[in-house]
Structures are given as structure tokens and as C-alpha cells.
PDB file of C-alpha atoms in Angstrom:
ATOM      1  CA  MET A 188     -16.556  -6.950  25.308  1.00  0.00           C
ATOM      2  CA  GLU A 189     -15.826  -9.297  22.392  1.00  0.00           C
ATOM      3  CA  HIS A 190     -16.291  -6.449  19.895  1.00  0.00           C
ATOM      4  CA  SER A 191     -13.540  -4.454  21.608  1.00  0.00           C
ATOM      5  CA  ASP A 192     -11.165  -7.445  21.519  1.00  0.00           C
ATOM      6  CA  CYS A 193     -11.878  -7.960  17.806  1.00  0.00           C
ATOM      7  CA  LYS A 194     -11.225  -4.277  17.084  1.00  0.00           C
ATOM      8  CA  ASP A 195      -7.925  -4.390  19.020  1.00  0.00           C
ATOM      9  CA  LYS A 196      -6.887  -7.558  17.192  1.00  0.00           C
ATOM     10  CA  ASN A 197      -7.694  -6.054  13.780  1.00  0.00           C
ATOM     11  CA  SER A 198      -5.815  -2.831  14.527  1.00  0.00           C
ATOM     12  CA  PHE A 199      -2.825  -4.930  15.612  1.00  0.00           C
ATOM     13  CA  LEU A 200      -2.897  -7.228  12.573  1.00  0.00           C
ATOM     14  CA  TYR A 201      -3.843  -4.550  10.042  1.00  0.00           C
ATOM     15  CA  PRO A 202      -2.467  -1.224  11.270  1.00  0.00           C
ATOM     16  CA  ARG A 203      -3.400   1.912   9.356  1.00  0.00           C
ATOM     17  CA  VAL A 204      -1.160   4.946   9.292  1.00  0.00           C
ATOM     18  CA  ARG A 205      -2.529   8.442   8.803  1.00  0.00           C
ATOM     19  CA  TYR A 206      -2.004  10.011   5.369  1.00  0.00           C
ATOM     20  CA  TYR A 207      -0.033  13.285   5.426  1.00  0.00           C
ATOM     21  CA  GLY A 208       0.042  14.214   1.724  1.00  0.00           C
ATOM     22  CA  PRO A 209      -2.228  16.456  -0.340  1.00  0.00           C
ATOM     23  CA  ILE A 210      -5.844  15.587   0.430  1.00  0.00           C
ATOM     24  CA  LYS A 211      -7.411  14.329  -2.789  1.00  0.00           C
ATOM     25  CA  PRO A 212      -9.672  11.274  -3.112  1.00  0.00           C
ATOM     26  CA  GLU A 213      -7.277   9.491  -5.467  1.00  0.00           C
ATOM     27  CA  ASN A 214      -4.353  10.041  -3.077  1.00  0.00           C
ATOM     28  CA  LEU A 215      -6.313   8.644  -0.135  1.00  0.00           C
ATOM     29  CA  ILE A 216      -7.402   5.590  -2.129  1.00  0.00           C
ATOM     30  CA  PHE A 217      -3.878   4.933  -3.379  1.00  0.00           C
ATOM     31  CA  ASN A 218      -2.489   5.332   0.134  1.00  0.00           C
ATOM     32  CA  ALA A 219      -4.940   2.695   1.395  1.00  0.00           C
ATOM     33  CA  ASN A 220      -3.954   0.403  -1.487  1.00  0.00           C
ATOM     34  CA  LEU A 221      -0.266   0.954  -0.730  1.00  0.00           C
ATOM     35  CA  GLN A 222      -0.740   0.122   2.953  1.00  0.00           C
ATOM     36  CA  GLU A 223      -2.658  -3.032   2.026  1.00  0.00           C
ATOM     37  CA  PHE A 224       0.147  -4.001  -0.388  1.00  0.00           C
ATOM     38  CA  ALA A 225       2.739  -3.552   2.361  1.00  0.00           C
ATOM     39  CA  GLN A 226       0.734  -5.640   4.831  1.00  0.00           C
ATOM     40  CA  LYS A 227       0.263  -8.482   2.346  1.00  0.00           C
ATOM     41  CA  VAL A 228       3.945  -8.460   1.367  1.00  0.00           C
ATOM     42  CA  SER A 229       4.837  -8.645   5.052  1.00  0.00           C
ATOM     43  CA  ILE A 230       2.604 -11.694   5.513  1.00  0.00           C
ATOM     44  CA  ILE A 231       3.964 -13.405   2.387  1.00  0.00           C
ATOM     45  CA  THR A 232       7.570 -12.832   3.424  1.00  0.00           C
ATOM     46  CA  SER A 233       6.824 -14.182   6.902  1.00  0.00           C
ATOM     47  CA  LEU A 234       5.259 -17.303   5.399  1.00  0.00           C
ATOM     48  CA  GLU A 235       8.261 -17.774   3.112  1.00  0.00           C
ATOM     49  CA  THR A 236      10.735 -17.242   5.947  1.00  0.00           C
ATOM     50  CA  SER A 237       8.951 -19.797   8.127  1.00  0.00           C
ATOM     51  CA  GLY A 238       8.955 -22.378   5.320  1.00  0.00           C
ATOM     52  CA  LYS A 239       5.193 -22.364   4.761  1.00  0.00           C
ATOM     53  CA  LEU A 240       5.610 -20.940   1.251  1.00  0.00           C
ATOM     54  CA  SER A 241       8.308 -21.594  -1.356  1.00  0.00           C
ATOM     55  CA  ASN A 242      10.434 -18.669  -2.452  1.00  0.00           C
ATOM     56  CA  VAL A 243       9.114 -19.037  -6.011  1.00  0.00           C
ATOM     57  CA  GLU A 244       5.487 -18.944  -4.857  1.00  0.00           C
ATOM     58  CA  ALA A 245       6.209 -15.958  -2.616  1.00  0.00           C
ATOM     59  CA  TYR A 246       7.826 -14.158  -5.545  1.00  0.00           C
ATOM     60  CA  HIS A 247       4.836 -14.833  -7.806  1.00  0.00           C
ATOM     61  CA  GLN A 248       2.366 -13.653  -5.171  1.00  0.00           C
ATOM     62  CA  ILE A 249       4.310 -10.441  -4.538  1.00  0.00           C
ATOM     63  CA  GLU A 250       4.660  -9.882  -8.285  1.00  0.00           C
ATOM     64  CA  ALA A 251       0.867 -10.208  -8.676  1.00  0.00           C
ATOM     65  CA  LEU A 252       0.308  -7.750  -5.823  1.00  0.00           C
ATOM     66  CA  TRP A 253       2.775  -5.325  -7.430  1.00  0.00           C
ATOM     67  CA  LYS A 254       0.906  -5.506 -10.739  1.00  0.00           C
ATOM     68  CA  GLN A 255      -2.360  -4.758  -8.912  1.00  0.00           C
ATOM     69  CA  LEU A 256      -0.771  -1.756  -7.214  1.00  0.00           C
ATOM     70  CA  LYS A 257       0.635  -0.442 -10.503  1.00  0.00           C
ATOM     71  CA  HIS A 258      -2.789  -0.856 -12.132  1.00  0.00           C
ATOM     72  CA  SER A 259      -4.373   1.016  -9.231  1.00  0.00           C
ATOM     73  CA  LYS A 260      -1.843   3.845  -9.613  1.00  0.00           C
ATOM     74  CA  LYS A 261      -2.515   4.074 -13.335  1.00  0.00           C
ATOM     75  CA  GLU A 262      -6.310   3.993 -12.933  1.00  0.00           C
ATOM     76  CA  LEU A 263      -6.214   6.704 -10.264  1.00  0.00           C
ATOM     77  CA  GLY A 264      -3.908   8.883 -12.346  1.00  0.00           C
ATOM     78  CA  ILE A 265      -1.305   9.173  -9.604  1.00  0.00           C
ATOM     79  CA  GLY A 266       1.942  10.708 -10.820  1.00  0.00           C
ATOM     80  CA  ASN A 267       0.584  11.788 -14.216  1.00  0.00           C
ATOM     81  CA  GLU A 268       0.459  15.484 -13.401  1.00  0.00           C
ATOM     82  CA  THR A 269       3.461  17.593 -14.271  1.00  0.00           C
ATOM     83  CA  PRO A 270       4.352  19.853 -11.354  1.00  0.00           C
ATOM     84  CA  SER A 271       3.929  23.562 -11.871  1.00  0.00           C
ATOM     85  CA  LEU A 272       6.902  25.877 -11.376  1.00  0.00           C
ATOM     86  CA  LYS A 273       5.443  26.886  -8.010  1.00  0.00           C
ATOM     87  CA  GLU A 274       5.627  23.259  -6.773  1.00  0.00           C
ATOM     88  CA  LEU A 275       9.230  22.611  -7.887  1.00  0.00           C
ATOM     89  CA  PRO A 276      12.048  22.944  -5.370  1.00  0.00           C
ATOM     90  CA  PRO A 277      14.009  26.227  -5.679  1.00  0.00           C
ATOM     91  CA  ASP A 278      17.169  24.555  -7.038  1.00  0.00           C
ATOM     92  CA  VAL A 279      15.265  23.054 -10.015  1.00  0.00           C
ATOM     93  CA  THR A 280      13.909  26.302 -11.464  1.00  0.00           C
TER      94      THR A 280
END
């Protein structure tokens, strides 16, 4: 019974949304990293809003998280591919 409560609590505190983009390992990993970034930013902003964290400290923590996310994107090679003509919208070609 306790295991079920723990699972419910974790899914409430750390919700995961299904990924709908092209299925590639690097996209799935980056999506997980992006969701984790969003959750941590949400917690930091809540702590700052409630006065538990200064606005300067919150800024520095979010900045560090952003740098980690950018590094993750670069390491995974997300966004480095140039789209082929087939993938471009009709008005671009």
C-alpha cells in the first residue's frame, strides 16, 4: 500500500508528459532533460516567491540549470541538422 502512495506522490510532484516528436534516442533524452529543467525552475520560482530564496540566488540557480540544458543540447547534437527540402514547409521552398 505504501508503494502505491509513493508512486502517486512522485507522479504528482514530478509529472512526465509523453513525447510526441520524432522518435530518436537523443530527442527522448533531451525531452527528459527539458522536463526536469522545467520542474526545477518551477520549484526555484516557488521558493523565491515564498521568500525562502533571494531573487539573486534564484537567478543564479536557474542560470546554472540553463547552462546544463544548453550543454545537454550541444552534446546530444539537437538542432545541428539542416532540414532537407522535404522537411521544409511549402512556403519556404
